[in-house]
PDB file of C-alpha atoms in Angstrom:
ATOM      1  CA  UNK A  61    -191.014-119.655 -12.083  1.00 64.00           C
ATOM      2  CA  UNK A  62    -187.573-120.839 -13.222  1.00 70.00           C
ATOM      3  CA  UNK A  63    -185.940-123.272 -10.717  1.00 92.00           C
ATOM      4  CA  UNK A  64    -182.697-122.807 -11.694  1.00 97.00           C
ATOM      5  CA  UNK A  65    -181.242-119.959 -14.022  1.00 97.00           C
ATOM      6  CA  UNK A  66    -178.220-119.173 -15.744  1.00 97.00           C
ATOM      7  CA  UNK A  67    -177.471-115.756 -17.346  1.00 97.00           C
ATOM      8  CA  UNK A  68    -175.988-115.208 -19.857  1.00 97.00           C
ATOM      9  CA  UNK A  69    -177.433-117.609 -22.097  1.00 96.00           C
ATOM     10  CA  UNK A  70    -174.951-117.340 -25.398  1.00 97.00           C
ATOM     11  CA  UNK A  71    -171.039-115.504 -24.561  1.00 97.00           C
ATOM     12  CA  UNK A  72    -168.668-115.266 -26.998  1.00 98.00           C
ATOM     13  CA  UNK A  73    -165.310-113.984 -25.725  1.00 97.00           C
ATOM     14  CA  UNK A  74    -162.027-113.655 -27.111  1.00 97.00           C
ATOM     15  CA  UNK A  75    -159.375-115.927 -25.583  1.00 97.00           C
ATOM     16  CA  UNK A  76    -157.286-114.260 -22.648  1.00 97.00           C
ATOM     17  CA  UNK A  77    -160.330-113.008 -21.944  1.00 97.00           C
ATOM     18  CA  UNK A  78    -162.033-112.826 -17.999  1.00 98.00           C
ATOM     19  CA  UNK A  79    -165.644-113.940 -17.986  1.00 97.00           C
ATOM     20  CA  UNK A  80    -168.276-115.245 -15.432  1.00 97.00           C
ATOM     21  CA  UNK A  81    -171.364-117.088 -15.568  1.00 98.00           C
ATOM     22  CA  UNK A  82    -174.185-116.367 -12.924  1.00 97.00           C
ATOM     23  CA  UNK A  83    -176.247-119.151 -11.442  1.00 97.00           C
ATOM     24  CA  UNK A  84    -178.930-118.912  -9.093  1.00 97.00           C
ATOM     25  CA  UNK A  85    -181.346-121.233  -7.468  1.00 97.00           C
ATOM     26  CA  UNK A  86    -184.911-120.725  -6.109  1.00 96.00           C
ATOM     27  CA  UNK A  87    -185.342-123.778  -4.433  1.00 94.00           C
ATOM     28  CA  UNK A  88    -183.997-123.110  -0.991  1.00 92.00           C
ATOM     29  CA  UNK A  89    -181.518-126.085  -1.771  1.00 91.00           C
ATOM     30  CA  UNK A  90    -178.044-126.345   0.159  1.00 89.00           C
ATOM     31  CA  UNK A  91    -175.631-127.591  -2.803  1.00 90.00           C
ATOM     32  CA  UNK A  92    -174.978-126.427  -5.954  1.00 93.00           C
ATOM     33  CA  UNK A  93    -172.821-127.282  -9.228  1.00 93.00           C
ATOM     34  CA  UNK A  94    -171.312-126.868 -12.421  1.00 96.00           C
ATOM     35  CA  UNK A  95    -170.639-129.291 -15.194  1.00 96.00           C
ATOM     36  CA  UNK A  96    -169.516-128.857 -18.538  1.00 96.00           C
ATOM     37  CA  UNK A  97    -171.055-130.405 -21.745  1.00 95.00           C
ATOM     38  CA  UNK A  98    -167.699-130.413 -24.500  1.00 91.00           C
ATOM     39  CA  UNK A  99    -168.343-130.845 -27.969  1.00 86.00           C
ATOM     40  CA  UNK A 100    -168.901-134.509 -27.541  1.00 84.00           C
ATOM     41  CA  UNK A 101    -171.838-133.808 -25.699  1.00 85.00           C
ATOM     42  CA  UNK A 102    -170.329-135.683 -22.774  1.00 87.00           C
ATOM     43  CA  UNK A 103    -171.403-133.715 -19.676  1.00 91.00           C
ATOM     44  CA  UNK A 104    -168.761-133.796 -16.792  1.00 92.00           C
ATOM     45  CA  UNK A 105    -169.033-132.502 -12.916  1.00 92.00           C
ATOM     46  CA  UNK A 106    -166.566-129.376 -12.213  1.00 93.00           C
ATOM     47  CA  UNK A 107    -167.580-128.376  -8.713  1.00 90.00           C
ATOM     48  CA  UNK A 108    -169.912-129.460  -6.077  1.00 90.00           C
ATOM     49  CA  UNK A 109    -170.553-126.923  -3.028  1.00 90.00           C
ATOM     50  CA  UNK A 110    -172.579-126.011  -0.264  1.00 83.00           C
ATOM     51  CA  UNK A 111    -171.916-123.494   2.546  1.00 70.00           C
ATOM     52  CA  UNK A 112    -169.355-125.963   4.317  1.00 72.00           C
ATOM     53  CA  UNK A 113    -167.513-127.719   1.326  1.00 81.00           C
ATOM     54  CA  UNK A 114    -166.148-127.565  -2.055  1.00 84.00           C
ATOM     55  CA  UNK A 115    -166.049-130.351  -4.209  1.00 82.00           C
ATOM     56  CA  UNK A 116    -163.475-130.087  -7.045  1.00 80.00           C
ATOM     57  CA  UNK A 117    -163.072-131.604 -10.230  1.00 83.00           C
ATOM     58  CA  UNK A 118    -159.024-132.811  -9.988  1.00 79.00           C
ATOM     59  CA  UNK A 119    -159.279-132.359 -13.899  1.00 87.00           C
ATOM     60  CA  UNK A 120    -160.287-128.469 -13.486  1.00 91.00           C
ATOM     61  CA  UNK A 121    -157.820-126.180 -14.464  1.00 93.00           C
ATOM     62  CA  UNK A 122    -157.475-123.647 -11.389  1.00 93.00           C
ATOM     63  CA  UNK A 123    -158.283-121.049 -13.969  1.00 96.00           C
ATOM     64  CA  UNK A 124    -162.116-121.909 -13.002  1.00 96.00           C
ATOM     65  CA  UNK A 125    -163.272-120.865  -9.668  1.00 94.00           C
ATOM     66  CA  UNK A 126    -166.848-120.814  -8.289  1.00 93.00           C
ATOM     67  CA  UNK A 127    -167.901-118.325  -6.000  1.00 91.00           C
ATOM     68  CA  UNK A 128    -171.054-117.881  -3.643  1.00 90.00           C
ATOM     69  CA  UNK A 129    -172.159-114.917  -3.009  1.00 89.00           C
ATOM     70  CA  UNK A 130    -175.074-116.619  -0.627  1.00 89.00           C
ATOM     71  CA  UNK A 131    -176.758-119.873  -0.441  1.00 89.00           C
ATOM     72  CA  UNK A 132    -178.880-119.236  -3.559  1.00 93.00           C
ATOM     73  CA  UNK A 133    -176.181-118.529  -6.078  1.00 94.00           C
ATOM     74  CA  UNK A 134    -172.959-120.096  -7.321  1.00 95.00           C
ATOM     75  CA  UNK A 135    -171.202-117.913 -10.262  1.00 96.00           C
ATOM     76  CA  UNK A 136    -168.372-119.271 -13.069  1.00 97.00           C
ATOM     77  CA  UNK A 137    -165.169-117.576 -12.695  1.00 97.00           C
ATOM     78  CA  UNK A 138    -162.849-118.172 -15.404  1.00 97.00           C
ATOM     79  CA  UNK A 139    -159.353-116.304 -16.094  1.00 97.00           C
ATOM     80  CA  UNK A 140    -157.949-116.365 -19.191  1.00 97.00           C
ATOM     81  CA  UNK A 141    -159.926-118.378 -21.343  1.00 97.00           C
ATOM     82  CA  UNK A 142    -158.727-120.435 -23.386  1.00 97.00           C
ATOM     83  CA  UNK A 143    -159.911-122.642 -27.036  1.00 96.00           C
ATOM     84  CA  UNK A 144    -160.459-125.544 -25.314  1.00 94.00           C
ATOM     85  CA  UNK A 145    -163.100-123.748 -22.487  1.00 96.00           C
ATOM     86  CA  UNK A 146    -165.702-123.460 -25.376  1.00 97.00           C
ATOM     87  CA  UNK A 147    -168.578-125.861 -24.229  1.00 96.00           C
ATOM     88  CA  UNK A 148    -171.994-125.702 -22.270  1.00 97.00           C
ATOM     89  CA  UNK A 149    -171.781-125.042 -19.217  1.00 98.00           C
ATOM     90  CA  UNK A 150    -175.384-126.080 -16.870  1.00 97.00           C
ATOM     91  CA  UNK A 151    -175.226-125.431 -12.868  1.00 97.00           C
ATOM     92  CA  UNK A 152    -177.795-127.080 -10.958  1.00 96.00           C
ATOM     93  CA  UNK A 153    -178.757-127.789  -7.241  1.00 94.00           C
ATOM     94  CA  UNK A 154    -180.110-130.514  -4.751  1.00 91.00           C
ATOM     95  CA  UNK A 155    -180.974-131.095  -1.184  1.00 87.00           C
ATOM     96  CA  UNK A 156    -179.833-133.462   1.235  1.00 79.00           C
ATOM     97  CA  UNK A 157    -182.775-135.161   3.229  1.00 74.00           C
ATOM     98  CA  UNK A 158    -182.970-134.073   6.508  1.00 69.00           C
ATOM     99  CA  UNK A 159    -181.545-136.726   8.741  1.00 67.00           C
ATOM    100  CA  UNK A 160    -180.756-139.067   6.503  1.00 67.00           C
ATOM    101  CA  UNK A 161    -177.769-137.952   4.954  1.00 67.00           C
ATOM    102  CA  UNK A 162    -178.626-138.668   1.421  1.00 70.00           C
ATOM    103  CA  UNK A 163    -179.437-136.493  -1.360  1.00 72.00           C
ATOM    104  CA  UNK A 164    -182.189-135.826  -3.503  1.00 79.00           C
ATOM    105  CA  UNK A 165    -182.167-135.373  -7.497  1.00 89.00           C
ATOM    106  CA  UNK A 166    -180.769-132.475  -9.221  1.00 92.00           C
ATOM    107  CA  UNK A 167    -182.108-129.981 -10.752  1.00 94.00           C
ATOM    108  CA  UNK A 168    -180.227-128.405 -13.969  1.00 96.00           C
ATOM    109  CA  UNK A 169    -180.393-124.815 -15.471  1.00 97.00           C
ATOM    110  CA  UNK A 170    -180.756-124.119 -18.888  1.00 96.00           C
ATOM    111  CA  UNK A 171    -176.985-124.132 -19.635  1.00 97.00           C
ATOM    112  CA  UNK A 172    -174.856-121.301 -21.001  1.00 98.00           C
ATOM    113  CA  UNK A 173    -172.566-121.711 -24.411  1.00 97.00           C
ATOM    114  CA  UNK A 174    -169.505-120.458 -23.968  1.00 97.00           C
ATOM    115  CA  UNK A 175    -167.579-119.674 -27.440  1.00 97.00           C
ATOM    116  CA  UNK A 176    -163.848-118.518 -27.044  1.00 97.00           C
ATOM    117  CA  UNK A 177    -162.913-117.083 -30.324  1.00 96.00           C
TER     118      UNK A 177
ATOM    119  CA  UNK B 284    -169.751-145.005  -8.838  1.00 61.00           C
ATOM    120  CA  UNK B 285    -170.497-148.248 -10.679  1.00 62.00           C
ATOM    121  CA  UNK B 286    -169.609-148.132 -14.862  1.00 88.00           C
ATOM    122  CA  UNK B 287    -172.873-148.364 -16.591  1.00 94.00           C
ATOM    123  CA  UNK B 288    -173.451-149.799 -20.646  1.00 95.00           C
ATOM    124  CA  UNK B 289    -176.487-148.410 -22.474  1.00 96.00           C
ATOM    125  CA  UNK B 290    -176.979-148.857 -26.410  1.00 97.00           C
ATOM    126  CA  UNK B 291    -175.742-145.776 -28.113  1.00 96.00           C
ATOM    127  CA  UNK B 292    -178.984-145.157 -30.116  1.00 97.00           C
ATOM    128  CA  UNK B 293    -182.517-146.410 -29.956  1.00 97.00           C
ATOM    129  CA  UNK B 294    -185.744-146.081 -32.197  1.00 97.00           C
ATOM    130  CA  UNK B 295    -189.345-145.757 -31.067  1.00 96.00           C
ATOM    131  CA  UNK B 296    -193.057-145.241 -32.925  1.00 97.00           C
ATOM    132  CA  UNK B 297    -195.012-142.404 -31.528  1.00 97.00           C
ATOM    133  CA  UNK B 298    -197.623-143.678 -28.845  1.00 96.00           C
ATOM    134  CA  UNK B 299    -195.507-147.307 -28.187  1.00 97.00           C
ATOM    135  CA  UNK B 300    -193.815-147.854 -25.306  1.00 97.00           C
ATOM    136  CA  UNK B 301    -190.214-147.100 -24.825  1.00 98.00           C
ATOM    137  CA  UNK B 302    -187.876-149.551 -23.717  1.00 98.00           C
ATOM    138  CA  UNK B 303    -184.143-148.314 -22.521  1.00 98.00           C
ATOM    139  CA  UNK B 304    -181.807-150.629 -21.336  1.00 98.00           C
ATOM    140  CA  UNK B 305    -178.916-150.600 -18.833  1.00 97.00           C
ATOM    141  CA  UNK B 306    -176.724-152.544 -17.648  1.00 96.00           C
ATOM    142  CA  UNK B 307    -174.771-152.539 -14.336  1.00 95.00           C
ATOM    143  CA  UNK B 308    -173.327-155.400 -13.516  1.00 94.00           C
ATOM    144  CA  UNK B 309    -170.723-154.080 -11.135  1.00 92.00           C
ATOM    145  CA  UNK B 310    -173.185-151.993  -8.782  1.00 92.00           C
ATOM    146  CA  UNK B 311    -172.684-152.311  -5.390  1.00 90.00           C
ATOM    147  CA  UNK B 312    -175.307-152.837  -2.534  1.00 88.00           C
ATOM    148  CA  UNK B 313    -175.942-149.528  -1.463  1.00 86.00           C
ATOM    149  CA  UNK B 314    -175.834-147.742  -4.940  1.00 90.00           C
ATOM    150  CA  UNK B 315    -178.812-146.371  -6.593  1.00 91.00           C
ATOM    151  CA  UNK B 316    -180.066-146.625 -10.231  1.00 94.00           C
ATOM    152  CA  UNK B 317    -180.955-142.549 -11.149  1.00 94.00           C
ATOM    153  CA  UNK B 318    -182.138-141.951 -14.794  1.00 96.00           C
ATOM    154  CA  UNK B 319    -181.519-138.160 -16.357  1.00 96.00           C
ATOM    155  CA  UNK B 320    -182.768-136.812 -19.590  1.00 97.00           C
ATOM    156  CA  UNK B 321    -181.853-134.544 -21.777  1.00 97.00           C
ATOM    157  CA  UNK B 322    -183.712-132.745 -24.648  1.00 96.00           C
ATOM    158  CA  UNK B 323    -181.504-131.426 -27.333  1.00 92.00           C
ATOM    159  CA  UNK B 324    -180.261-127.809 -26.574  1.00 86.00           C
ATOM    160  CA  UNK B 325    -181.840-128.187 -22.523  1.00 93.00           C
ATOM    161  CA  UNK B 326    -180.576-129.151 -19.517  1.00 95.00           C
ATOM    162  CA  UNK B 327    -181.019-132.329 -17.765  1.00 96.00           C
ATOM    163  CA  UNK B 328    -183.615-133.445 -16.479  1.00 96.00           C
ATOM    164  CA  UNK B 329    -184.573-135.788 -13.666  1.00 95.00           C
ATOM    165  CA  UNK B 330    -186.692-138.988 -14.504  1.00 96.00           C
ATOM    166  CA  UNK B 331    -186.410-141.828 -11.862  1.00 95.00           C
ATOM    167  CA  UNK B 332    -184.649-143.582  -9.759  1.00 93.00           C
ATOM    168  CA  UNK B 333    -184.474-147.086  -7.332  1.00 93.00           C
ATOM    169  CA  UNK B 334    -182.631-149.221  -5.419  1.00 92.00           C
ATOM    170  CA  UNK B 335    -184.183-152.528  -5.988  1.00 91.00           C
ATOM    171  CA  UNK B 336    -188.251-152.442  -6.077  1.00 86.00           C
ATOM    172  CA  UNK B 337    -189.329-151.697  -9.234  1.00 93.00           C
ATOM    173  CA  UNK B 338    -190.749-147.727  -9.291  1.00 95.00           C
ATOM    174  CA  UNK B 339    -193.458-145.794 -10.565  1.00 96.00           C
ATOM    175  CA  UNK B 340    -193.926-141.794 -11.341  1.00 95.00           C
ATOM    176  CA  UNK B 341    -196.257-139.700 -13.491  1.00 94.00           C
ATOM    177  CA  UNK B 342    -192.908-140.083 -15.951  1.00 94.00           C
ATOM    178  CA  UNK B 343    -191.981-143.524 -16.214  1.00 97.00           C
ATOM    179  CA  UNK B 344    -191.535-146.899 -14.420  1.00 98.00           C
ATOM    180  CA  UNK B 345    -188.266-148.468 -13.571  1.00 98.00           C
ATOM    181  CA  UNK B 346    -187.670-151.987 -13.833  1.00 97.00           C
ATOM    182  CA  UNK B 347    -184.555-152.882 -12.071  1.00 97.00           C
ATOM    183  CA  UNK B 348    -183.747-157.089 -12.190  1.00 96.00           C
ATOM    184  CA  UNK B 349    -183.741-158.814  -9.166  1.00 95.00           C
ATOM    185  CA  UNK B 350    -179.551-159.662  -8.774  1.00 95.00           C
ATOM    186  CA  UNK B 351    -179.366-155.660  -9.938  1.00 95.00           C
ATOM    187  CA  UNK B 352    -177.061-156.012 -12.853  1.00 95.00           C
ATOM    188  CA  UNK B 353    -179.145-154.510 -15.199  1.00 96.00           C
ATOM    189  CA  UNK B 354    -182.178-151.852 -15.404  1.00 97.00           C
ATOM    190  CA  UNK B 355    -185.024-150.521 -17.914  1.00 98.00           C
ATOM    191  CA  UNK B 356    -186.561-147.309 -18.181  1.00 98.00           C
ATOM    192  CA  UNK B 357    -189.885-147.907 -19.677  1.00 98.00           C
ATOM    193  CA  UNK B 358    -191.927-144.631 -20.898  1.00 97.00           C
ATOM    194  CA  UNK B 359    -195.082-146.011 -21.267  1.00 96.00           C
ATOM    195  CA  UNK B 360    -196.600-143.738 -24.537  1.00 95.00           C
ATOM    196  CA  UNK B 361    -193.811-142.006 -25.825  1.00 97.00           C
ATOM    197  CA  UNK B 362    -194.732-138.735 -27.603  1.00 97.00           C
ATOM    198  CA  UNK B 363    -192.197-137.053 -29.728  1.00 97.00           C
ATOM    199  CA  UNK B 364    -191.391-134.688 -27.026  1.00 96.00           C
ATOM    200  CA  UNK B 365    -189.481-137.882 -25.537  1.00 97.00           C
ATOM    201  CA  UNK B 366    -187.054-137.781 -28.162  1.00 98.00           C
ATOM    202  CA  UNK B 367    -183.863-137.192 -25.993  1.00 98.00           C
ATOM    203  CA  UNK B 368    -180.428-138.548 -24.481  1.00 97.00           C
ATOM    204  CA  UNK B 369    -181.165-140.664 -21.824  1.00 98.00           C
ATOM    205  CA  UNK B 370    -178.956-140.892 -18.973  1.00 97.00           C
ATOM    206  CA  UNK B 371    -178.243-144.258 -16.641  1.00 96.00           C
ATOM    207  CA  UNK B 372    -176.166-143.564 -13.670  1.00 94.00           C
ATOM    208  CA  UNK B 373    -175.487-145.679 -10.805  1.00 92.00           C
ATOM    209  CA  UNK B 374    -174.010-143.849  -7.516  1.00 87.00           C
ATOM    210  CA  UNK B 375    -174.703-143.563  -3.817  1.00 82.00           C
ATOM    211  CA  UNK B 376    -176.810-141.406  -2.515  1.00 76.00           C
ATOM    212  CA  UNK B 377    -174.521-140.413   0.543  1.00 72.00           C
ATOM    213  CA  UNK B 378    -174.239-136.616   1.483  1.00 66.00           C
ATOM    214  CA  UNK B 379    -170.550-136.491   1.884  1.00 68.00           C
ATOM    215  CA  UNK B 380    -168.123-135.631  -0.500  1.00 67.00           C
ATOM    216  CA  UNK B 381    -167.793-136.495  -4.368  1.00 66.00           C
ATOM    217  CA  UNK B 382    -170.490-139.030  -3.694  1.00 64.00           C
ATOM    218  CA  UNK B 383    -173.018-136.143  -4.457  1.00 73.00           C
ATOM    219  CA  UNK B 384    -172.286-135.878  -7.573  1.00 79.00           C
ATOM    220  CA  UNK B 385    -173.522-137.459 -10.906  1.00 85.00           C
ATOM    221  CA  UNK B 386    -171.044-138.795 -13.518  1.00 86.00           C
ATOM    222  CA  UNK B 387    -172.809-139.234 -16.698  1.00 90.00           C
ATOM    223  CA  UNK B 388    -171.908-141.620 -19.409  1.00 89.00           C
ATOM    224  CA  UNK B 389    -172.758-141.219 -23.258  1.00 90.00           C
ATOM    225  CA  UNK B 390    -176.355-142.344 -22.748  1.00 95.00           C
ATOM    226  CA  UNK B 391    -178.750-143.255 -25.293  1.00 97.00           C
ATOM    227  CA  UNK B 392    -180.016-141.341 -28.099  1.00 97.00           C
ATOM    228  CA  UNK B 393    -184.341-142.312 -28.332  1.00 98.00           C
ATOM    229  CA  UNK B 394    -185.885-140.584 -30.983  1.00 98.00           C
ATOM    230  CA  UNK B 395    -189.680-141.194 -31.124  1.00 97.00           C
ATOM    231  CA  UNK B 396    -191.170-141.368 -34.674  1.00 97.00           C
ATOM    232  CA  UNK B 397    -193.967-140.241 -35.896  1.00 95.00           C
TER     233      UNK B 397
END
């Protein structure tokens, strides 16, 4: 079973375009994320959440916005793409320790390549 | 989070042991040492991670020096599956906040020969 999925897999959009990007998580874990992998292949943290907080990314244009549906998924938003969104985007989750206040590792979906044409 | 150095490539026969360095010389007390893979065209992938013992899993070990400056991932028989980016980060492991989140460097490029 997959831990954590992404659909789709490949998009290829034309800029000023509206997409999203679907994440879920069959772990039962309590925080989720998005990073995105540029060209460089360096991979950097968007947005962390859980059902009390959002995390975000001062360097995220407010043309991305997550949304959660429920505890298990946390879906891509973005509004009028643009050249420079092309990349790989991965979501992935973790769980805090109960009572101690710490979290555990990640765990990373397959990733989704965005190309904005 | 504490800045972290690893070498930008690294080499390794088939079977040998694999030897990644990091260093970390500005890590604070209560910051962890986490080490992330990632095979080409995958996501990452979760390897290890300490505070100051040395540790053990059905992955790899992870040596971490006594004053905590520096670490090494050791994968005891690489196989060419191996062959990956491999990711040092150093961070708390606090609940709160942007503390629960990983910031990746460039890491280091192993490719196990054959």
């Amino acid at each position: 079973d997959t831990a954590v999925s992404q659909t789709p897999k490949y998009l290829v959009t034309q800029m000023g375009n509206d997409k999203s990007i679907k994440c879920e998580q069959n772990l039962g874990h309590d925080t989720m994320y998005w990073y995105k992998q540029d060209s460089k292949k360096f991979l950097k943290i968007m947005f962390s959440y859980n059902n009390k907080e959002l995390i975000i990314n001062e360097t995220v244009p407010n043309r991305f916005s997550p949304k959660s549906p429920d505890k298990a998924h946390l879906n891509l938003h973005i509004n009028s793409l643009e050249l420079g969104d092309s990349a790989v985007y991965f979501c992935a989750s973790s769980q805090r320790s109960a009572g101690q206040g710490t979290y555990n590792e990640q765990f990373f979906g397959p990733g989704t390549r965005l190309t904005v044409l | 989070d504490a800045k972290t150095t690893q070498p930008t490539s690294m080499d390794c026969a088939e079977g040998r042991a694999a030897n990644l360095p990091c260093n970390h010389s500005t890590i604070s007390g209560n910051e962890y040492v986490y080490w992330y893979r990632q095979i080409h065209s995958q996501g990452p992938q979760y390897i290890i991670h300490g505070l100051k013992n040395n540790e053990t899993n059905e992955m790899a070990s992870l040596i971490i020096t006594e004053d905590r400056k520096s670490s090494t991932l050791i994968l005891p028989h690489a196989t060419l599956r191996d062959t990956a980016v491999y990711y040092c980060i150093v961070r708390v492991r606090l609940y709160s906040g942007s503390a629960r989140q990983l910031t990746f460097g460039s890491g280091t490029q192993l490719t196990v020969l054959p």
